Amino acid sequence: MTLFTDFGLAQPILKALAAEGYEKPTPIQAQTIPYAMEGRDVCGIAQTGTGKTAAFALPILHRLSQSPKPRQRKSARVLVLSPTRELSGQIADSFRAYGRNLRLTTTVVFGGVTISRHEKELANGVDVLVATPGRLLDLIDRRSLSLRDIEILVLDEADQMLDLGFIHALKRIVTLLPKDRQSLFFSATMPKTISTLAESFLRNPAHVAVTPVATTAERVEQSVMFVSTGRKQALLEVVLRDQSIDRVLVFTRTKHGADKVVRSLDKAGIVSAAIHGNKSQPQREKALAAFRAGTCRVLVATDIAARGIDVEGVSHVVNYDLPNVPESYVHRIGRTARAGATGLAISFCNDEERAYLRDIEKLTRLQVPVMPLPEGFSAGPMGGEAAEPRREQQRGRPAGHSRGHQGHGQPRNTDPNAERGPKRRRHRGPKPANAGQPNGGQRPAQAQPAQGQRKPQGQPAQKRSEHRGDGAQVAWLDKGPRRR
Ligand code: AMP
């Protein structure tokens, strides 16, 4: 177990942590602090609430305490960029709390208050400056601040920055920073746009990640195809003919099902291997080695067997069967989003699995877009439900699957071949926003929310705006204070 004393942090900082009541580092702190203490750049995937503020603040305070320097006028040694005034204020509070036993100054600047107040605070220079990008550029343009002395840069909640339209401000700020600096970059999600932004800020970064289960889902581009059980194999073969799929994991619910898929693919001339609980260790290793080497681009797996699979570069996940445990879905698709990568997940859904799909959407709070079947491809007999709206699905259950079975309206898993996984649990999350979609779920793609779009919840955010350095007005959503 890692302790705060293992990091080599200065005594006054350890004393402050004890006063805060922190007993041991959180996972993001345990991962980030050693790299940051070495002076390395860090690219972290972490959400608010994981303790990421301390993950960057503690090593920064340590470094400042070990190399005291006189403050320079209109200047700072550390710059923390954050998207909102609330977050900026909280970050500044954290620096002050963890640095309470050090003689360091922390100032926070954001739009919406008179700029002369910030100009006064910066006149004699500060150690740590926490800023929203717009106000920072305003101060620079008024020659009230220079970034020439910045030794450490933190970019926090990068994905929110982009959502709020700060991309141009960030691109400009990066040109004003000294090249010789340490940079720490954090985002809750890491789609391509964010990783490209990260590259412009970072030099040979260490990658760290703590991803709550539901967040993984946001990094993966997902789709669902409605198809009957009898047509799934044919559909898989059509999907796999796409040569842009270079490494694909196909999930089946049962061991028997996995073997059957492999046999059928073999007949179709597609090389694949199965990995599941009935395979011996040497057989598994052989299959994995071929998959890693790229000699076998299709690996068919059950959920349990897949847990041990840690293969980089899985471009696609195909859910041949949807899992009856929604968490398994997130773990499955997460195989294609390792180390911040993004990937594609395609799910085949028959009538009976629609209930599973709804539970998945409840858990992830995302609506899985429907992908039309390839042109001319028949879905096969889908029962009466195929042509009915999803709302009907929520009222009625698939024939033969009454609520009595598992208390959640799920088909009971009576297949003796099914590998045992975690027990289902009840989710009491909000109903998916797609309830009542017309067209039997075969909705046109443009009717779907963008990939990764969260369903609205809680208090409505308030619109705010700030004057940007280039004369434009920047608007953002004030989501209110974070929960502590
Ligand atoms: P953050 O994700 O940085 O907003 O932190 C979330 C909350 O966790 C804040 O209230 C912190 O004060 C608290 N916190 C951060 N690190 C620790 C720790 N190691 N032990 C206990 N609480 C912590």
Short mmCIF file of C-alpha atoms and ligand atoms in Angstrom, two decimals:
data_model
loop_
_atom_site.label_atom_id
_atom_site.label_comp_id
_atom_site.label_asym_id
_atom_site.label_seq_id
_atom_site.Cartn_x
_atom_site.Cartn_y
_atom_site.Cartn_z
CA MET A 1 0.00 0.00 0.00
CA THR A 2 1.28 3.47 -0.89
CA LEU A 3 1.52 6.08 1.86
CA PHE A 4 1.97 9.83 1.57
CA THR A 5 5.31 9.41 3.33
CA ASP A 6 6.52 7.20 0.43
CA PHE A 7 6.56 10.12 -2.01
CA GLY A 8 9.31 12.14 -0.34
CA LEU A 9 7.05 15.17 0.12
CA ALA A 10 8.37 17.95 2.36
CA GLN A 11 7.39 17.75 6.04
CA PRO A 12 5.21 20.90 6.06
CA ILE A 13 3.11 19.34 3.29
CA LEU A 14 2.73 16.04 5.15
CA LYS A 15 1.69 18.03 8.21
CA ALA A 16 -0.97 19.83 6.19
CA LEU A 17 -2.28 16.51 4.84
CA ALA A 18 -2.57 15.17 8.37
CA ALA A 19 -4.51 18.32 9.31
CA GLU A 20 -6.82 17.69 6.33
CA GLY A 21 -7.40 14.18 7.67
CA TYR A 22 -6.00 12.45 4.57
CA GLU A 23 -4.73 9.04 5.63
CA LYS A 24 -3.63 7.53 2.35
CA PRO A 25 -3.33 8.64 -1.26
CA THR A 26 -6.21 8.01 -3.65
CA PRO A 27 -5.41 5.88 -6.75
CA ILE A 28 -4.87 8.91 -8.99
CA GLN A 29 -2.53 10.41 -6.38
CA ALA A 30 -0.62 7.14 -6.01
CA GLN A 31 -0.12 7.03 -9.77
CA THR A 32 0.55 10.69 -10.52
CA ILE A 33 2.67 11.97 -7.63
CA PRO A 34 5.79 9.81 -8.25
CA TYR A 35 6.00 10.91 -11.91
CA ALA A 36 5.33 14.54 -11.07
CA MET A 37 7.99 14.45 -8.33
CA GLU A 38 10.50 13.24 -10.94
CA GLY A 39 9.69 16.32 -12.97
CA ARG A 40 7.97 14.36 -15.74
CA ASP A 41 4.98 15.54 -17.73
CA VAL A 42 1.79 13.66 -16.91
CA CYS A 43 -1.31 12.98 -18.99
CA GLY A 44 -4.07 11.83 -16.66
CA ILE A 45 -7.58 10.56 -17.14
CA ALA A 46 -9.45 11.33 -13.96
CA GLN A 47 -12.75 12.84 -12.97
CA THR A 48 -13.56 15.35 -10.31
CA GLY A 49 -13.93 13.57 -7.01
CA THR A 50 -10.97 11.24 -7.52
CA GLY A 51 -8.57 13.49 -5.60
CA LYS A 52 -6.82 14.76 -8.73
CA THR A 53 -6.36 18.29 -7.37
CA ALA A 54 -4.02 17.00 -4.67
CA ALA A 55 -2.43 14.69 -7.25
CA PHE A 56 -1.00 17.75 -9.02
CA ALA A 57 -0.97 20.29 -6.16
CA LEU A 58 1.21 18.26 -3.75
CA PRO A 59 4.21 17.68 -6.04
CA ILE A 60 3.97 21.27 -7.25
CA LEU A 61 4.03 22.64 -3.71
CA HIS A 62 6.95 20.34 -2.92
CA ARG A 63 8.93 21.63 -5.89
CA LEU A 64 8.25 25.26 -5.01
CA SER A 65 9.23 24.66 -1.39
CA GLN A 66 12.51 23.06 -2.44
CA SER A 67 13.55 25.85 -4.81
CA PRO A 68 12.43 29.15 -3.28
CA LYS A 69 12.77 32.13 -5.59
CA PRO A 70 11.91 35.81 -5.15
CA ARG A 71 8.59 36.66 -6.80
CA GLN A 72 8.81 38.57 -10.06
CA ARG A 73 6.43 41.43 -10.83
CA LYS A 74 3.35 40.54 -12.92
CA SER A 75 4.47 36.98 -13.04
CA ALA A 76 3.90 33.50 -11.58
CA ARG A 77 5.87 30.25 -11.25
CA VAL A 78 2.90 27.91 -11.58
CA LEU A 79 -0.11 28.31 -13.86
CA VAL A 80 -3.21 26.16 -13.38
CA LEU A 81 -5.80 26.52 -16.15
CA SER A 82 -9.32 25.50 -15.29
CA PRO A 83 -12.58 25.90 -17.22
CA THR A 84 -14.86 27.54 -14.65
CA ARG A 85 -14.65 30.08 -11.88
CA GLU A 86 -16.00 27.55 -9.36
CA LEU A 87 -13.38 24.96 -10.17
CA SER A 88 -10.67 27.63 -10.22
CA GLY A 89 -11.71 28.81 -6.76
CA GLN A 90 -11.68 25.28 -5.40
CA ILE A 91 -8.27 24.52 -6.87
CA ALA A 92 -6.88 27.70 -5.31
CA ASP A 93 -8.41 26.72 -1.95
CA SER A 94 -6.75 23.32 -2.19
CA PHE A 95 -3.33 24.88 -2.91
CA ARG A 96 -3.77 27.14 0.09
CA ALA A 97 -4.86 24.24 2.33
CA TYR A 98 -2.05 21.86 1.33
CA GLY A 99 0.47 24.71 1.35
CA ARG A 100 -0.68 26.24 4.64
CA ASN A 101 2.70 25.57 6.28
CA LEU A 102 4.68 27.04 3.39
CA ARG A 103 5.29 30.67 2.59
CA LEU A 104 3.73 30.59 -0.83
CA THR A 105 1.09 32.77 -2.42
CA THR A 106 -1.83 31.56 -4.52
CA THR A 107 -4.07 33.84 -6.58
CA VAL A 108 -7.13 32.99 -8.63
CA VAL A 109 -8.39 35.00 -11.61
CA PHE A 110 -11.56 34.53 -13.66
CA GLY A 111 -14.03 36.57 -15.65
CA GLY A 112 -17.02 38.40 -14.27
CA VAL A 113 -15.17 40.50 -11.68
CA THR A 114 -13.34 43.78 -12.21
CA ILE A 115 -10.01 43.13 -13.82
CA SER A 116 -8.28 45.86 -11.82
CA ARG A 117 -8.62 43.70 -8.72
CA HIS A 118 -6.66 40.93 -10.43
CA GLU A 119 -4.12 43.42 -11.77
CA LYS A 120 -3.46 44.60 -8.23
CA GLU A 121 -3.07 41.05 -6.94
CA LEU A 122 -0.60 40.19 -9.68
CA ALA A 123 1.42 43.41 -9.49
CA ASN A 124 4.08 41.97 -7.16
CA GLY A 125 3.95 38.49 -8.62
CA VAL A 126 2.59 35.26 -7.14
CA ASP A 127 3.79 31.68 -6.77
CA VAL A 128 0.67 29.88 -7.97
CA LEU A 129 -1.84 31.39 -10.36
CA VAL A 130 -5.13 29.59 -11.03
CA ALA A 131 -6.98 31.05 -14.02
CA THR A 132 -9.74 30.59 -16.54
CA PRO A 133 -8.30 30.97 -20.08
CA GLY A 134 -10.30 34.07 -21.07
CA ARG A 135 -9.37 36.20 -18.08
CA LEU A 136 -5.77 35.05 -18.33
CA LEU A 137 -5.53 36.33 -21.91
CA ASP A 138 -7.24 39.60 -20.94
CA LEU A 139 -4.55 40.16 -18.30
CA ILE A 140 -1.76 39.30 -20.73
CA ASP A 141 -3.15 41.65 -23.38
CA ARG A 142 -3.30 44.46 -20.82
CA ARG A 143 0.35 43.74 -19.96
CA SER A 144 -0.65 43.01 -16.39
CA LEU A 145 0.76 39.50 -16.57
CA SER A 146 3.54 37.65 -18.33
CA LEU A 147 3.91 33.87 -18.60
CA ARG A 148 7.71 34.01 -19.09
CA ASP A 149 8.47 32.62 -15.59
CA ILE A 150 6.05 29.70 -15.63
CA GLU A 151 7.89 26.57 -14.50
CA ILE A 152 4.87 24.26 -14.16
CA LEU A 153 1.63 24.27 -16.11
CA VAL A 154 -1.50 22.37 -15.16
CA LEU A 155 -4.39 22.02 -17.58
CA ASP A 156 -7.37 20.69 -15.65
CA GLU A 157 -10.65 19.32 -17.03
CA ALA A 158 -9.46 19.62 -20.61
CA ASP A 159 -12.62 18.07 -22.03
CA GLN A 160 -14.75 20.72 -20.37
CA MET A 161 -12.41 23.41 -21.73
CA LEU A 162 -13.10 22.23 -25.25
CA ASP A 163 -16.84 21.90 -24.60
CA LEU A 164 -16.86 25.53 -23.49
CA GLY A 165 -15.07 26.72 -26.61
CA PHE A 166 -11.65 27.51 -25.11
CA ILE A 167 -9.68 25.73 -27.81
CA HIS A 168 -8.39 28.92 -29.47
CA ALA A 169 -7.54 30.51 -26.15
CA LEU A 170 -5.57 27.39 -25.17
CA LYS A 171 -3.72 27.29 -28.48
CA ARG A 172 -2.68 30.88 -27.95
CA ILE A 173 -1.66 30.36 -24.33
CA VAL A 174 0.61 27.45 -25.23
CA THR A 175 2.61 29.72 -27.55
CA LEU A 176 3.20 32.18 -24.70
CA LEU A 177 4.60 29.60 -22.27
CA PRO A 178 8.30 28.84 -21.84
CA LYS A 179 9.23 25.65 -23.67
CA ASP A 180 11.26 24.43 -20.74
CA ARG A 181 8.54 23.63 -18.24
CA GLN A 182 6.75 20.72 -16.61
CA SER A 183 3.16 20.14 -17.76
CA LEU A 184 0.41 18.15 -16.08
CA PHE A 185 -2.71 17.53 -18.13
CA PHE A 186 -5.99 16.11 -16.81
CA SER A 187 -9.24 15.23 -18.49
CA ALA A 188 -12.19 13.04 -17.51
CA THR A 189 -12.32 11.62 -21.02
CA MET A 190 -9.70 11.29 -23.73
CA PRO A 191 -11.28 11.31 -27.19
CA LYS A 192 -9.05 12.13 -30.19
CA THR A 193 -9.58 15.90 -29.96
CA ILE A 194 -8.36 15.93 -26.36
CA SER A 195 -5.36 13.69 -26.95
CA THR A 196 -4.33 15.95 -29.86
CA LEU A 197 -4.58 18.95 -27.56
CA ALA A 198 -2.58 17.07 -24.91
CA GLU A 199 0.21 16.41 -27.42
CA SER A 200 0.60 20.14 -28.02
CA PHE A 201 1.15 20.72 -24.30
CA LEU A 202 3.16 17.68 -23.22
CA ARG A 203 6.64 16.24 -23.73
CA ASN A 204 7.05 12.48 -23.35
CA PRO A 205 4.29 12.29 -20.74
CA ALA A 206 3.62 9.48 -18.30
CA HIS A 207 0.04 8.25 -18.73
CA VAL A 208 -2.11 7.66 -15.69
CA ALA A 209 -5.80 6.83 -15.48
CA VAL A 210 -8.53 6.15 -13.02
CA THR A 211 -11.74 5.70 -14.90
CA PRO A 212 -15.07 5.14 -13.25
CA VAL A 213 -16.90 2.40 -15.05
CA ALA A 214 -19.48 4.60 -16.73
CA THR A 215 -16.85 6.96 -18.11
CA THR A 216 -15.14 4.29 -20.16
CA ALA A 217 -18.28 4.08 -22.21
CA GLU A 218 -17.95 7.70 -23.27
CA ARG A 219 -14.60 7.10 -24.93
CA VAL A 220 -15.87 4.31 -27.14
CA GLU A 221 -17.93 4.96 -30.24
CA GLN A 222 -20.83 2.59 -29.83
CA SER A 223 -23.57 1.30 -32.06
CA VAL A 224 -26.22 -1.38 -32.00
CA MET A 225 -27.61 -3.43 -34.89
CA PHE A 226 -30.96 -5.13 -34.49
CA VAL A 227 -30.80 -8.63 -35.89
CA SER A 228 -32.38 -12.00 -35.19
CA THR A 229 -30.37 -14.73 -33.49
CA GLY A 230 -30.29 -16.82 -36.67
CA ARG A 231 -28.75 -13.97 -38.72
CA LYS A 232 -26.04 -12.94 -36.25
CA GLN A 233 -23.35 -15.21 -37.69
CA ALA A 234 -23.95 -13.96 -41.22
CA LEU A 235 -23.87 -10.38 -39.97
CA LEU A 236 -20.61 -10.99 -38.13
CA GLU A 237 -19.03 -12.28 -41.30
CA VAL A 238 -20.16 -9.20 -43.22
CA VAL A 239 -18.81 -6.91 -40.46
CA LEU A 240 -15.48 -8.73 -40.33
CA ARG A 241 -14.96 -8.37 -44.08
CA ASP A 242 -14.17 -4.73 -43.35
CA GLN A 243 -10.38 -4.71 -43.52
CA SER A 244 -10.12 -1.54 -41.45
CA ILE A 245 -10.90 -3.76 -38.47
CA ASP A 246 -7.41 -4.80 -37.53
CA ARG A 247 -7.91 -6.42 -34.13
CA VAL A 248 -11.37 -7.36 -32.95
CA LEU A 249 -12.69 -9.02 -29.82
CA VAL A 250 -16.00 -10.81 -30.33
CA PHE A 251 -17.97 -11.53 -27.18
CA THR A 252 -20.40 -14.37 -26.78
CA ARG A 253 -22.35 -15.21 -23.65
CA THR A 254 -21.46 -18.89 -23.61
CA LYS A 255 -18.39 -21.05 -24.15
CA HIS A 256 -20.35 -23.22 -26.54
CA GLY A 257 -21.42 -20.10 -28.44
CA ALA A 258 -17.79 -18.94 -28.74
CA ASP A 259 -16.72 -22.30 -30.23
CA LYS A 260 -19.64 -22.26 -32.63
CA VAL A 261 -18.73 -18.77 -33.88
CA VAL A 262 -15.12 -19.85 -34.45
CA ARG A 263 -16.19 -22.95 -36.39
CA SER A 264 -18.53 -20.92 -38.61
CA LEU A 265 -15.91 -18.24 -39.23
CA ASP A 266 -13.47 -20.95 -40.18
CA LYS A 267 -15.93 -22.25 -42.78
CA ALA A 268 -16.26 -18.71 -44.10
CA GLY A 269 -12.47 -18.49 -44.44
CA ILE A 270 -11.99 -16.01 -41.57
CA VAL A 271 -9.21 -16.95 -39.17
CA SER A 272 -10.22 -16.68 -35.51
CA ALA A 273 -9.57 -18.27 -32.13
CA ALA A 274 -11.68 -18.78 -29.04
CA ILE A 275 -10.71 -18.10 -25.46
CA HIS A 276 -12.93 -19.28 -22.62
CA GLY A 277 -13.07 -21.31 -19.43
CA ASN A 278 -12.97 -24.71 -21.15
CA LYS A 279 -9.71 -23.95 -22.91
CA SER A 280 -6.46 -25.10 -21.31
CA GLN A 281 -3.85 -22.53 -20.28
CA PRO A 282 -1.55 -23.38 -23.24
CA GLN A 283 -4.52 -23.07 -25.64
CA ARG A 284 -5.39 -19.66 -24.21
CA GLU A 285 -1.82 -18.48 -24.38
CA LYS A 286 -1.48 -19.64 -27.96
CA ALA A 287 -4.69 -17.83 -28.96
CA LEU A 288 -3.62 -14.65 -27.16
CA ALA A 289 -0.13 -14.72 -28.66
CA ALA A 290 -1.57 -15.02 -32.19
CA PHE A 291 -4.00 -12.18 -31.45
CA ARG A 292 -1.21 -9.98 -30.10
CA ALA A 293 1.05 -10.76 -33.03
CA GLY A 294 -1.74 -9.96 -35.49
CA THR A 295 -1.66 -13.38 -37.16
CA CYS A 296 -5.20 -13.92 -35.88
CA ARG A 297 -7.20 -10.72 -35.97
CA VAL A 298 -10.42 -12.12 -34.47
CA LEU A 299 -10.54 -13.38 -30.90
CA VAL A 300 -13.86 -14.77 -29.69
CA ALA A 301 -14.22 -14.62 -25.93
CA THR A 302 -16.61 -14.99 -23.03
CA ASP A 303 -16.72 -12.35 -20.30
CA ILE A 304 -14.77 -14.29 -17.71
CA ALA A 305 -11.98 -15.27 -20.08
CA ALA A 306 -11.73 -11.72 -21.37
CA ARG A 307 -10.84 -10.34 -17.93
CA GLY A 308 -7.28 -11.47 -18.27
CA ILE A 309 -6.91 -10.06 -21.75
CA ASP A 310 -4.76 -6.98 -21.85
CA VAL A 311 -3.97 -6.45 -25.48
CA GLU A 312 -3.18 -3.06 -26.89
CA GLY A 313 -4.54 -1.96 -30.21
CA VAL A 314 -7.93 -3.69 -30.09
CA SER A 315 -9.70 -1.54 -32.68
CA HIS A 316 -13.16 -3.10 -32.36
CA VAL A 317 -15.34 -4.98 -29.95
CA VAL A 318 -18.31 -6.90 -31.31
CA ASN A 319 -20.95 -7.98 -28.84
CA TYR A 320 -22.28 -11.01 -30.66
CA ASP A 321 -24.54 -11.46 -27.65
CA LEU A 322 -25.39 -8.63 -25.30
CA PRO A 323 -24.47 -9.42 -21.70
CA ASN A 324 -27.23 -9.66 -19.12
CA VAL A 325 -24.98 -7.82 -16.64
CA PRO A 326 -24.67 -4.21 -17.84
CA GLU A 327 -21.29 -3.71 -16.14
CA SER A 328 -19.92 -6.51 -18.31
CA TYR A 329 -20.83 -4.44 -21.35
CA VAL A 330 -18.74 -1.54 -20.08
CA HIS A 331 -15.82 -3.86 -19.31
CA ARG A 332 -16.13 -5.43 -22.75
CA ILE A 333 -16.12 -2.20 -24.70
CA GLY A 334 -13.37 -0.86 -22.43
CA ARG A 335 -11.03 -3.42 -24.04
CA THR A 336 -10.90 -1.12 -27.04
CA ALA A 337 -10.26 2.04 -25.04
CA ARG A 338 -7.14 1.14 -23.14
CA ALA A 339 -4.60 3.77 -22.09
CA GLY A 340 -6.80 6.55 -23.31
CA ALA A 341 -7.29 5.14 -26.79
CA THR A 342 -10.67 5.30 -28.45
CA GLY A 343 -12.33 2.42 -30.24
CA LEU A 344 -15.50 1.13 -31.79
CA ALA A 345 -18.03 -1.23 -30.24
CA ILE A 346 -20.81 -2.84 -32.28
CA SER A 347 -23.55 -4.80 -30.52
CA PHE A 348 -25.88 -7.30 -32.14
CA CYS A 349 -29.24 -7.16 -30.41
CA ASN A 350 -32.11 -9.58 -30.90
CA ASP A 351 -35.62 -9.15 -29.51
CA GLU A 352 -34.86 -10.71 -26.17
CA GLU A 353 -31.73 -8.65 -25.63
CA ARG A 354 -33.54 -5.33 -25.91
CA ALA A 355 -34.10 -5.42 -22.16
CA TYR A 356 -30.35 -5.84 -21.67
CA LEU A 357 -29.73 -2.88 -23.97
CA ARG A 358 -32.03 -0.71 -21.89
CA ASP A 359 -30.19 -1.66 -18.71
CA ILE A 360 -26.87 -0.84 -20.36
CA GLU A 361 -28.18 2.57 -21.39
CA LYS A 362 -29.40 3.19 -17.86
CA LEU A 363 -26.04 2.33 -16.37
CA THR A 364 -23.95 4.35 -18.79
CA ARG A 365 -26.56 7.12 -19.14
CA LEU A 366 -25.78 7.04 -22.82
CA GLN A 367 -28.02 6.18 -25.71
CA VAL A 368 -26.44 3.65 -28.01
CA PRO A 369 -26.98 4.82 -31.61
CA VAL A 370 -28.57 2.35 -33.98
CA MET A 371 -26.54 1.38 -37.01
CA PRO A 372 -28.60 0.32 -40.03
CA LEU A 373 -27.92 -3.18 -41.31
CA PRO A 374 -25.76 -3.40 -44.44
CA GLU A 375 -27.74 -2.75 -47.60
CA GLY A 376 -29.74 -5.77 -48.68
CA PHE A 377 -29.00 -7.64 -45.45
CA SER A 378 -32.09 -9.14 -43.86
CA ALA A 379 -32.50 -8.97 -40.08
CA GLY A 380 -34.41 -12.25 -40.12
CA PRO A 381 -37.57 -12.87 -38.12
CA MET A 382 -37.61 -10.33 -35.32
CA GLY A 383 -41.09 -11.09 -33.92
CA GLY A 384 -43.68 -8.38 -33.58
CA GLU A 385 -41.31 -6.15 -31.68
CA ALA A 386 -38.89 -5.40 -34.45
CA ALA A 387 -41.26 -2.92 -36.00
CA GLU A 388 -42.52 -1.41 -32.77
CA PRO A 389 -41.30 1.69 -31.03
CA ARG A 390 -38.99 1.30 -28.06
CA ARG A 391 -41.67 2.70 -25.77
CA GLU A 392 -43.71 -0.39 -26.44
CA GLN A 393 -40.73 -2.43 -25.42
CA GLN A 394 -40.61 -0.77 -22.06
CA ARG A 395 -44.23 -1.46 -21.32
CA GLY A 396 -44.26 -5.01 -22.60
CA ARG A 397 -41.67 -7.68 -22.03
CA PRO A 398 -40.48 -10.18 -24.59
CA ALA A 399 -42.72 -13.21 -24.62
CA GLY A 400 -41.77 -15.79 -22.02
CA HIS A 401 -39.71 -13.36 -19.93
CA SER A 402 -41.94 -12.16 -17.17
CA ARG A 403 -40.73 -9.95 -14.34
CA GLY A 404 -41.09 -12.91 -11.99
CA HIS A 405 -37.77 -14.47 -12.97
CA GLN A 406 -35.14 -12.15 -11.63
CA GLY A 407 -37.11 -9.26 -10.32
CA HIS A 408 -35.92 -7.11 -13.20
CA GLY A 409 -37.73 -8.46 -16.18
CA GLN A 410 -34.64 -10.12 -17.59
CA PRO A 411 -34.69 -13.44 -19.36
CA ARG A 412 -33.42 -15.99 -16.87
CA ASN A 413 -30.06 -17.33 -17.83
CA THR A 414 -30.81 -21.02 -18.05
CA ASP A 415 -28.02 -21.90 -20.43
CA PRO A 416 -25.86 -24.48 -18.65
CA ASN A 417 -22.93 -23.39 -20.82
CA ALA A 418 -23.06 -19.81 -19.69
CA GLU A 419 -19.95 -18.79 -17.78
CA ARG A 420 -20.74 -17.51 -14.34
CA GLY A 421 -20.24 -13.83 -13.93
CA PRO A 422 -21.18 -11.21 -11.38
CA LYS A 423 -24.77 -11.22 -10.23
CA ARG A 424 -27.08 -8.72 -11.85
CA ARG A 425 -27.97 -5.86 -9.69
CA ARG A 426 -30.90 -3.59 -9.82
CA HIS A 427 -30.34 -0.18 -11.33
CA ARG A 428 -32.57 2.58 -10.30
CA GLY A 429 -31.16 5.14 -12.69
CA PRO A 430 -33.34 7.37 -14.83
CA LYS A 431 -35.13 5.93 -17.81
CA PRO A 432 -33.12 6.26 -20.98
CA ALA A 433 -34.12 9.25 -23.03
CA ASN A 434 -34.69 7.00 -26.00
CA ALA A 435 -37.84 5.53 -24.48
CA GLY A 436 -40.47 5.88 -27.14
CA GLN A 437 -38.19 6.12 -30.15
CA PRO A 438 -40.26 5.41 -33.21
CA ASN A 439 -39.28 2.93 -35.86
CA GLY A 440 -38.61 -0.12 -33.75
CA GLY A 441 -35.29 1.19 -32.59
CA GLN A 442 -34.11 1.37 -36.21
CA ARG A 443 -33.68 5.08 -35.80
CA PRO A 444 -31.73 7.09 -38.29
CA ALA A 445 -28.27 7.85 -36.94
CA GLN A 446 -28.81 11.61 -37.07
CA ALA A 447 -31.68 11.29 -34.61
CA GLN A 448 -29.23 10.14 -31.94
CA PRO A 449 -27.32 12.27 -29.52
CA ALA A 450 -23.66 12.67 -30.28
CA GLN A 451 -21.39 9.91 -29.08
CA GLY A 452 -20.67 10.24 -25.40
CA GLN A 453 -23.52 12.65 -24.81
CA ARG A 454 -24.73 12.55 -21.28
CA LYS A 455 -28.34 12.69 -20.40
CA PRO A 456 -29.28 15.84 -18.54
CA GLN A 457 -29.73 15.53 -14.82
CA GLY A 458 -29.81 17.67 -11.70
CA GLN A 459 -29.95 21.44 -11.65
CA PRO A 460 -29.88 23.34 -14.94
CA ALA A 461 -26.53 25.00 -15.59
CA GLN A 462 -26.42 28.79 -15.82
CA LYS A 463 -25.04 30.58 -18.86
CA ARG A 464 -22.16 32.93 -18.15
CA SER A 465 -19.79 34.82 -20.35
CA GLU A 466 -16.35 36.34 -20.21
CA HIS A 467 -14.39 38.69 -22.41
CA ARG A 468 -11.67 36.90 -24.28
CA GLY A 469 -8.31 38.31 -25.12
CA ASP A 470 -9.01 38.48 -28.84
CA GLY A 471 -12.04 40.65 -28.28
CA ALA A 472 -14.58 37.85 -28.53
CA GLN A 473 -17.09 37.02 -25.85
CA VAL A 474 -16.74 33.51 -24.45
CA ALA A 475 -19.79 31.83 -22.98
CA TRP A 476 -19.75 28.92 -20.60
CA LEU A 477 -22.09 26.88 -18.51
CA ASP A 478 -21.79 27.42 -14.80
CA LYS A 479 -22.71 24.07 -13.32
CA GLY A 480 -22.56 25.32 -9.75
CA PRO A 481 -20.24 24.25 -6.97
CA ARG A 482 -18.84 20.74 -7.08
CA ARG A 483 -19.72 18.26 -4.41
CA ARG A 484 -16.90 17.87 -1.99
P1 AMP B 1 -10.87 16.37 -6.16
O1 AMP B 1 -11.10 15.22 -7.08
O2 AMP B 1 -9.49 16.87 -6.22
O3 AMP B 1 -11.91 17.43 -6.33
O4 AMP B 1 -11.05 15.82 -4.64
C1 AMP B 1 -12.25 15.32 -4.16
C2 AMP B 1 -12.33 15.35 -2.66
O5 AMP B 1 -11.47 14.36 -2.09
C3 AMP B 1 -11.93 16.67 -2.05
O6 AMP B 1 -12.89 16.98 -1.08
C4 AMP B 1 -10.60 16.39 -1.40
O7 AMP B 1 -10.42 17.19 -0.26
C5 AMP B 1 -10.70 14.94 -1.04
N1 AMP B 1 -9.43 14.22 -1.02
C6 AMP B 1 -8.43 14.33 -1.93
N2 AMP B 1 -7.45 13.48 -1.64
C7 AMP B 1 -7.79 12.80 -0.54
C8 AMP B 1 -7.18 11.76 0.25
N3 AMP B 1 -6.01 11.25 -0.07
N4 AMP B 1 -7.85 11.31 1.32
C9 AMP B 1 -9.06 11.80 1.64
N5 AMP B 1 -9.70 12.77 0.94
C10 AMP B 1 -9.08 13.27 -0.13
#
